[in-house]
Coordinates of N, CA and C in Angstrom, one line a residue:
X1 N 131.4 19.8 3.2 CA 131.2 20.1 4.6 C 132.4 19.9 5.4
X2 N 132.8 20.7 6.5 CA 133.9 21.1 7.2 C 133.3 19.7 8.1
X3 N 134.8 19.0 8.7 CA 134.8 17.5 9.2 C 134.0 18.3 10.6
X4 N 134.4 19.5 10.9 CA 134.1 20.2 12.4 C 132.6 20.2 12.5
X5 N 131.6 20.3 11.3 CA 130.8 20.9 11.3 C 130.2 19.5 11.5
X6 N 130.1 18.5 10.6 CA 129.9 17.3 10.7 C 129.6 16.8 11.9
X7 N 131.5 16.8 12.8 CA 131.2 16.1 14.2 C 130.2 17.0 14.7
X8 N 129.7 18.4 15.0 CA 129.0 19.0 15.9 C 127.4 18.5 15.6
X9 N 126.9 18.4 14.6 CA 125.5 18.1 14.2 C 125.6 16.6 14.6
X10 N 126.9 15.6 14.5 CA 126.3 14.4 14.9 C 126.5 13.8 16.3
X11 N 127.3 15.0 17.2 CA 127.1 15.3 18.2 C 125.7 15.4 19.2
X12 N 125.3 16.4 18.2 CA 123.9 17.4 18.9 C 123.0 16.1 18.7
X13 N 122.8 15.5 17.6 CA 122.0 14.1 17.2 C 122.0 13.6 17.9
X14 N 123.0 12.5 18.5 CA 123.3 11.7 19.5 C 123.0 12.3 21.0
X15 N 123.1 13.9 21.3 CA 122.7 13.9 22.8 C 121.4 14.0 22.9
X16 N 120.6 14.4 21.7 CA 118.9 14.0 21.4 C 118.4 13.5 21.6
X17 N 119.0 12.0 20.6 CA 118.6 10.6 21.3 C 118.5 10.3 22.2
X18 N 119.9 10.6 23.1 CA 120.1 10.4 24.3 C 118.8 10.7 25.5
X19 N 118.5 12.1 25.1 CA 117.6 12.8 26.4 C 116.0 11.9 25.9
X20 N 115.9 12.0 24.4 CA 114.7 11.2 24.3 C 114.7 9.8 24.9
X21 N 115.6 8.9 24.8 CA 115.5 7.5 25.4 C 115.5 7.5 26.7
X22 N 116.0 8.8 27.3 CA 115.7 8.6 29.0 C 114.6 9.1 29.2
X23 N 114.0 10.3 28.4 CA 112.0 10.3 28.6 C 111.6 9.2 28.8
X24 N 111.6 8.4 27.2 CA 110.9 7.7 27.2 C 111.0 6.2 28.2
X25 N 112.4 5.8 28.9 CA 112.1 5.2 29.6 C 111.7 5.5 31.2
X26 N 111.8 7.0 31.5 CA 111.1 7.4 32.7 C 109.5 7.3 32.1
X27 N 109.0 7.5 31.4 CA 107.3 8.1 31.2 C 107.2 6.5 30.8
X28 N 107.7 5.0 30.6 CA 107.5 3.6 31.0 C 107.4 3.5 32.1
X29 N 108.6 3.7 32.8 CA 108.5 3.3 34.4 C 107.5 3.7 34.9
X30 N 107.2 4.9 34.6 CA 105.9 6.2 35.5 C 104.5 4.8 35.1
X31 N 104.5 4.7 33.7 CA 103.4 4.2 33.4 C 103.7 2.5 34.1
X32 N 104.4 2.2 34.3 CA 104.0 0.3 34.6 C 104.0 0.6 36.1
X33 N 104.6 2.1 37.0 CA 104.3 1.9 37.9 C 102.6 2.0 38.3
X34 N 102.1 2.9 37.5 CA 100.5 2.9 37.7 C 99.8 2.2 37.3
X35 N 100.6 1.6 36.0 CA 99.7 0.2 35.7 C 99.4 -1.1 37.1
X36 N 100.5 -0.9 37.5 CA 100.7 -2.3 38.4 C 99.5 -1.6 40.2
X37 N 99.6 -0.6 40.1 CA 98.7 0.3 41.5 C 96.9 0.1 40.7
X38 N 96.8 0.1 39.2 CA 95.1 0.1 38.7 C 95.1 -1.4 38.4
X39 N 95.9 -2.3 38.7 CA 95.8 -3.6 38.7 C 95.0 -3.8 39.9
X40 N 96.2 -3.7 41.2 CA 95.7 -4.0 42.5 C 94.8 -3.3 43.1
X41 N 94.2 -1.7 42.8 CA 93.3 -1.1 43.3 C 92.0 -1.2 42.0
X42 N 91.8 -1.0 41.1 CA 90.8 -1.0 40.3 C 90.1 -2.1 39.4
X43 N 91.5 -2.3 38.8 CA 90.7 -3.7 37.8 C 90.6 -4.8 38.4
X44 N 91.7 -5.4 39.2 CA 91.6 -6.8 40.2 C 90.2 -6.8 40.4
X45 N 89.9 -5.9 41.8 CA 88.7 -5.7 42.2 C 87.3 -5.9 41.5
X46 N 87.7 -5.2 40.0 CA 86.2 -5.0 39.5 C 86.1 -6.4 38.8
X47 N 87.2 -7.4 38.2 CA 87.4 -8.3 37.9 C 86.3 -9.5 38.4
X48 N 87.4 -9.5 40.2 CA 86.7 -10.0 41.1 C 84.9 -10.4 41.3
X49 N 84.7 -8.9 41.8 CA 82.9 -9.0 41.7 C 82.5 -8.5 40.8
X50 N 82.7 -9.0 39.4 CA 82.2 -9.4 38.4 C 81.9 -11.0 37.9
X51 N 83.2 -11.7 38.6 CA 83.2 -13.1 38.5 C 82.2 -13.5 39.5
X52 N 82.3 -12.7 40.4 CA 81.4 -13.0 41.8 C 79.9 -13.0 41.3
X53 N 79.2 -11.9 40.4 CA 77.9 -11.7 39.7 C 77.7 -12.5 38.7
X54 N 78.7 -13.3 38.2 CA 78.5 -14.3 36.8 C 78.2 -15.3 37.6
X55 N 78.9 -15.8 38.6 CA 78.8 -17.1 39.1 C 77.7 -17.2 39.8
X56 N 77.3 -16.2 40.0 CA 75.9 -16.2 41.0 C 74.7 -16.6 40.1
X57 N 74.8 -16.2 39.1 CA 73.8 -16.4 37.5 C 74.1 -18.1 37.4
X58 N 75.1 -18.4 37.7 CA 74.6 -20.2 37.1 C 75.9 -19.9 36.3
X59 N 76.8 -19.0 36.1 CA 77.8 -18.9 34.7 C 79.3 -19.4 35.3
X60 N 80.1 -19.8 34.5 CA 81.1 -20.7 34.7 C 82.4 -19.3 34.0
X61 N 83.1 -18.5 35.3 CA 83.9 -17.9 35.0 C 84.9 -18.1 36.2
X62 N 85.9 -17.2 35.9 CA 86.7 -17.2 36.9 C 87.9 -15.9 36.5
X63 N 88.0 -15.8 38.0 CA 89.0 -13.8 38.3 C 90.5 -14.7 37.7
X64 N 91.5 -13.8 37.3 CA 92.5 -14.2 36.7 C 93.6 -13.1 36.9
X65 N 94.5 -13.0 37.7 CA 95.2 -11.9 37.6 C 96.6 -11.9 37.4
X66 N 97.2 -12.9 36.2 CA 98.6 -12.7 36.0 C 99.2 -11.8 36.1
X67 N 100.6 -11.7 36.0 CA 101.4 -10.3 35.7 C 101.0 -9.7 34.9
X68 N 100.9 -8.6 35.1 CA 101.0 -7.5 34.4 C 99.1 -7.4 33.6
X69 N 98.2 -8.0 34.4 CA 96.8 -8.2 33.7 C 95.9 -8.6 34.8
X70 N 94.7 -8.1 34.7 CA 93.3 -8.4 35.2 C 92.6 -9.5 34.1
X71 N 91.8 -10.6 34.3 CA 91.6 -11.0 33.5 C 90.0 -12.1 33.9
X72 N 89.4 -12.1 33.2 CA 87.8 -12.8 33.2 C 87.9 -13.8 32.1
X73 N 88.1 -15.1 33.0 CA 88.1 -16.0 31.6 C 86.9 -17.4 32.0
X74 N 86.6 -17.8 30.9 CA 85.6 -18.8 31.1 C 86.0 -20.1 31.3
X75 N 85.7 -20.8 31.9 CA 86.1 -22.3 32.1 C 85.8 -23.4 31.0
X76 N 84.8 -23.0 30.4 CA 84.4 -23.7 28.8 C 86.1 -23.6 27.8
X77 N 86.6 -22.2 28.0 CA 87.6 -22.7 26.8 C 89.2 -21.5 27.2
X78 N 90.2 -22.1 26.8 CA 90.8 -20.9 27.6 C 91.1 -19.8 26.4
X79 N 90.8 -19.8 25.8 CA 90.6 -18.4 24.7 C 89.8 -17.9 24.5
X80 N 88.6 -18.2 25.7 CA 87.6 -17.0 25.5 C 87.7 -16.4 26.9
X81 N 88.1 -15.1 27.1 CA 88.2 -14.1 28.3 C 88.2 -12.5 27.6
X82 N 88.2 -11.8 28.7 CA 88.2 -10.4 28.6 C 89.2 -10.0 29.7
X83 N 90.1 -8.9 29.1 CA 91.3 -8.6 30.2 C 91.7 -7.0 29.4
X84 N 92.6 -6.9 30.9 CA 92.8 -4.7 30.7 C 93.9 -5.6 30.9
X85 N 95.1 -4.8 29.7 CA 96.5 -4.9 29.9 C 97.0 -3.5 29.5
X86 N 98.6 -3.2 29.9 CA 99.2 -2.2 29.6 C 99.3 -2.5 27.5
X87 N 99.0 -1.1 27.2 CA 99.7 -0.8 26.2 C 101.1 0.2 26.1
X88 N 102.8 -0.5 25.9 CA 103.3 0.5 25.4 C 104.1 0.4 24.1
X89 N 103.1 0.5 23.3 CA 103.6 0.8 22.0 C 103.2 1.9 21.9
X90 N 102.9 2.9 22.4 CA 102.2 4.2 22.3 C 102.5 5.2 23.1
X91 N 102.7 6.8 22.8 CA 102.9 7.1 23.7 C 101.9 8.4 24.2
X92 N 101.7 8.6 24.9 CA 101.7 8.0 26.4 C 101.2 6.7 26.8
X93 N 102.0 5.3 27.2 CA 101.6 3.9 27.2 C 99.8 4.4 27.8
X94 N 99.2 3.6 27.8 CA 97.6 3.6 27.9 C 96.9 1.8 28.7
X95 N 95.8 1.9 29.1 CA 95.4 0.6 29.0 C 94.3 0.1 27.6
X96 N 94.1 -0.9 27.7 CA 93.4 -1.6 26.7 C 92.5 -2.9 27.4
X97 N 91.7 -2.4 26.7 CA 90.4 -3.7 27.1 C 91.2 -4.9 26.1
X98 N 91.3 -5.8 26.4 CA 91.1 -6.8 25.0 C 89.9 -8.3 25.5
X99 N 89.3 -8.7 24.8 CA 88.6 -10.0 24.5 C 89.1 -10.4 23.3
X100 N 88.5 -12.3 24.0 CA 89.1 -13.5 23.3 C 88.2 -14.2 22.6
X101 N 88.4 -14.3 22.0 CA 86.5 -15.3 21.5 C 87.3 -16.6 20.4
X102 N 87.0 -17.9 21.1 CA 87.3 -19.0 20.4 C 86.2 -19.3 19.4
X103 N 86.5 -19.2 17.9 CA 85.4 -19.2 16.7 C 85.5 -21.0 16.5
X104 N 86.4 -21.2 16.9 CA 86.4 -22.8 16.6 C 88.0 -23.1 17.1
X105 N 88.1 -24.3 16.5 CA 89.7 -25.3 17.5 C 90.8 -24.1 16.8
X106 N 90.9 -23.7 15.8 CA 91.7 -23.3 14.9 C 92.2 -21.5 15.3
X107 N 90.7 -21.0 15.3 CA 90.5 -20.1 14.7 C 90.7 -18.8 16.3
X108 N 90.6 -17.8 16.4 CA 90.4 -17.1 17.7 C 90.4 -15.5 17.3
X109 N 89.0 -15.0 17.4 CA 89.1 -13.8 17.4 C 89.5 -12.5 18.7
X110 N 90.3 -11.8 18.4 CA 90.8 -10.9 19.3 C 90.0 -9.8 19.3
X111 N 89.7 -8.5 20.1 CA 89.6 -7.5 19.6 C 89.6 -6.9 20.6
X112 N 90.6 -5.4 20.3 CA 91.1 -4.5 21.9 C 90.9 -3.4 21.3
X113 N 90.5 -2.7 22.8 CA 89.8 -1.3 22.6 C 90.7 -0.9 23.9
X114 N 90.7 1.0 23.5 CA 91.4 1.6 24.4 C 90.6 1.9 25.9
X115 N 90.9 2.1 26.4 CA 90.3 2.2 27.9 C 90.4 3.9 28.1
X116 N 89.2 4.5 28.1 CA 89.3 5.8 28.6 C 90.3 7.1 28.3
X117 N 90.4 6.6 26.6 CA 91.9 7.8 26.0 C 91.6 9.1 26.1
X118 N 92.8 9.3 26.4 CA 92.9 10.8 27.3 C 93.2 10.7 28.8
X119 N 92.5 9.8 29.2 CA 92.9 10.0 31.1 C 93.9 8.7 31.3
X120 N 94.9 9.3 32.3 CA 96.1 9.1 32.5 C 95.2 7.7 33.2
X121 N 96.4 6.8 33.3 CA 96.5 4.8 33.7 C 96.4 5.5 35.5
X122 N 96.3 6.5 35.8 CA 96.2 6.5 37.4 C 95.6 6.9 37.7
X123 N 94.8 7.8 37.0 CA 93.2 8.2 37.1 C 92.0 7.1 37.0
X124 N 92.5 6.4 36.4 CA 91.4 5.6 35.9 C 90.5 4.9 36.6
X125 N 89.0 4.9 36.7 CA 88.2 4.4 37.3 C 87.2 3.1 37.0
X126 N 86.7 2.4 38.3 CA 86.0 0.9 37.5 C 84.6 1.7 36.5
X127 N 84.7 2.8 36.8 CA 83.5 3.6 36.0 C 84.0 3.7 34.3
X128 N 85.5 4.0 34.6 CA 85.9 3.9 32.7 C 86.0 2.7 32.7
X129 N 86.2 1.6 33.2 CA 85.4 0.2 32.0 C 84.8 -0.6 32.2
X130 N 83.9 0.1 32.8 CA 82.4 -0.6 32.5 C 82.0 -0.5 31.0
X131 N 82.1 0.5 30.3 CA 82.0 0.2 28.6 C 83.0 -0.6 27.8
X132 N 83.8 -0.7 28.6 CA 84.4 -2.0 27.4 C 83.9 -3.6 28.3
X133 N 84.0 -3.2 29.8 CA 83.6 -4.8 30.3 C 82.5 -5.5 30.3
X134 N 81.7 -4.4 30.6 CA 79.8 -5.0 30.6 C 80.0 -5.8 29.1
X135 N 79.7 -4.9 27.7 CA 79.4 -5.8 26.7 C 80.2 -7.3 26.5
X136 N 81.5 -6.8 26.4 CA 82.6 -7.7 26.5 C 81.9 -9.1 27.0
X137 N 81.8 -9.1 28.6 CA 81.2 -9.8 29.6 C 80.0 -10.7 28.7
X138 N 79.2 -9.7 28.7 CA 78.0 -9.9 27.8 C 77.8 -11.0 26.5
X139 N 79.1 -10.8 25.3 CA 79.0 -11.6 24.4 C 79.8 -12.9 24.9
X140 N 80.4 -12.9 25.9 CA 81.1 -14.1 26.5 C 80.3 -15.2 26.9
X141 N 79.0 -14.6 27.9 CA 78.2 -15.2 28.6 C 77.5 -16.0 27.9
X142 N 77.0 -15.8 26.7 CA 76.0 -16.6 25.8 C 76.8 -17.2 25.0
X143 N 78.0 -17.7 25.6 CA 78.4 -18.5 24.1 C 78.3 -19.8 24.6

């Protein structure tokens, strides 16, 4: 192979990369910008009076809204909650339900589900997770 030919293909390579790593970190920013707007407008909120309807039941919860997370955790243990965080290991980054469930001192079961795949982090409504939060909520309550 001619050295000319070489540099041109490892040229073209590298300005590839190039344009892909600036996608991908505009279609990040795009996404944590919307993540951080379905924090303050959607999930906070539905967080909120949700804790608001547990505590009214007699149940021991509380709203939780670190960076970058909405979060429903129980005052019995701090590894049992339910929370929407950004996913970007994936692309188009997405949100995720995840719950916590403390099986004992040791032990801690996780388990996350996607939040409404397909519709974009700025569409998203307290209507898409209601199916991961009601249950979620639900196996929390009786423990």
């Amino acid at each position: 192979m001619e050295l000319a030919e070489l540099r041109r293909q490892l040229l073209r390579e590298i300005e590839s990369a190039r344009a892909e790593a600036t996608d991908r970190r505009q279609g990040s920013d795009a996404a944590h910008a919307a993540y951080a707007r379905f924090i303050v407008e959607v999930a906070g909120p539905l967080v909120r009076s949700t804790v608001g309807v547990l505590r009214a039941e007699g149940l021991q919860f509380q709203a939780q809204t670190p960076a970058g997370s909405a979060r429903i955790a129980s005052d019995k243990s701090a590894d049992d909650f339910v929370e929407f965080v950004l996913d970007t290991s994936v692309r188009p980054p997405r949100v995720l339900g995840r719950m916590s469930v403390s099986l004992n001192r040791q032990n801690v079961h996780v388990e996350e589900k996607p939040i409404a795949e397909g519709i974009a982090i700025g569409k998203l409504t307290e209507e898409d997770l209601l199916p991961f939060l009601v249950p979620a909520v639900g196996r929390l309550a009786v423990r």
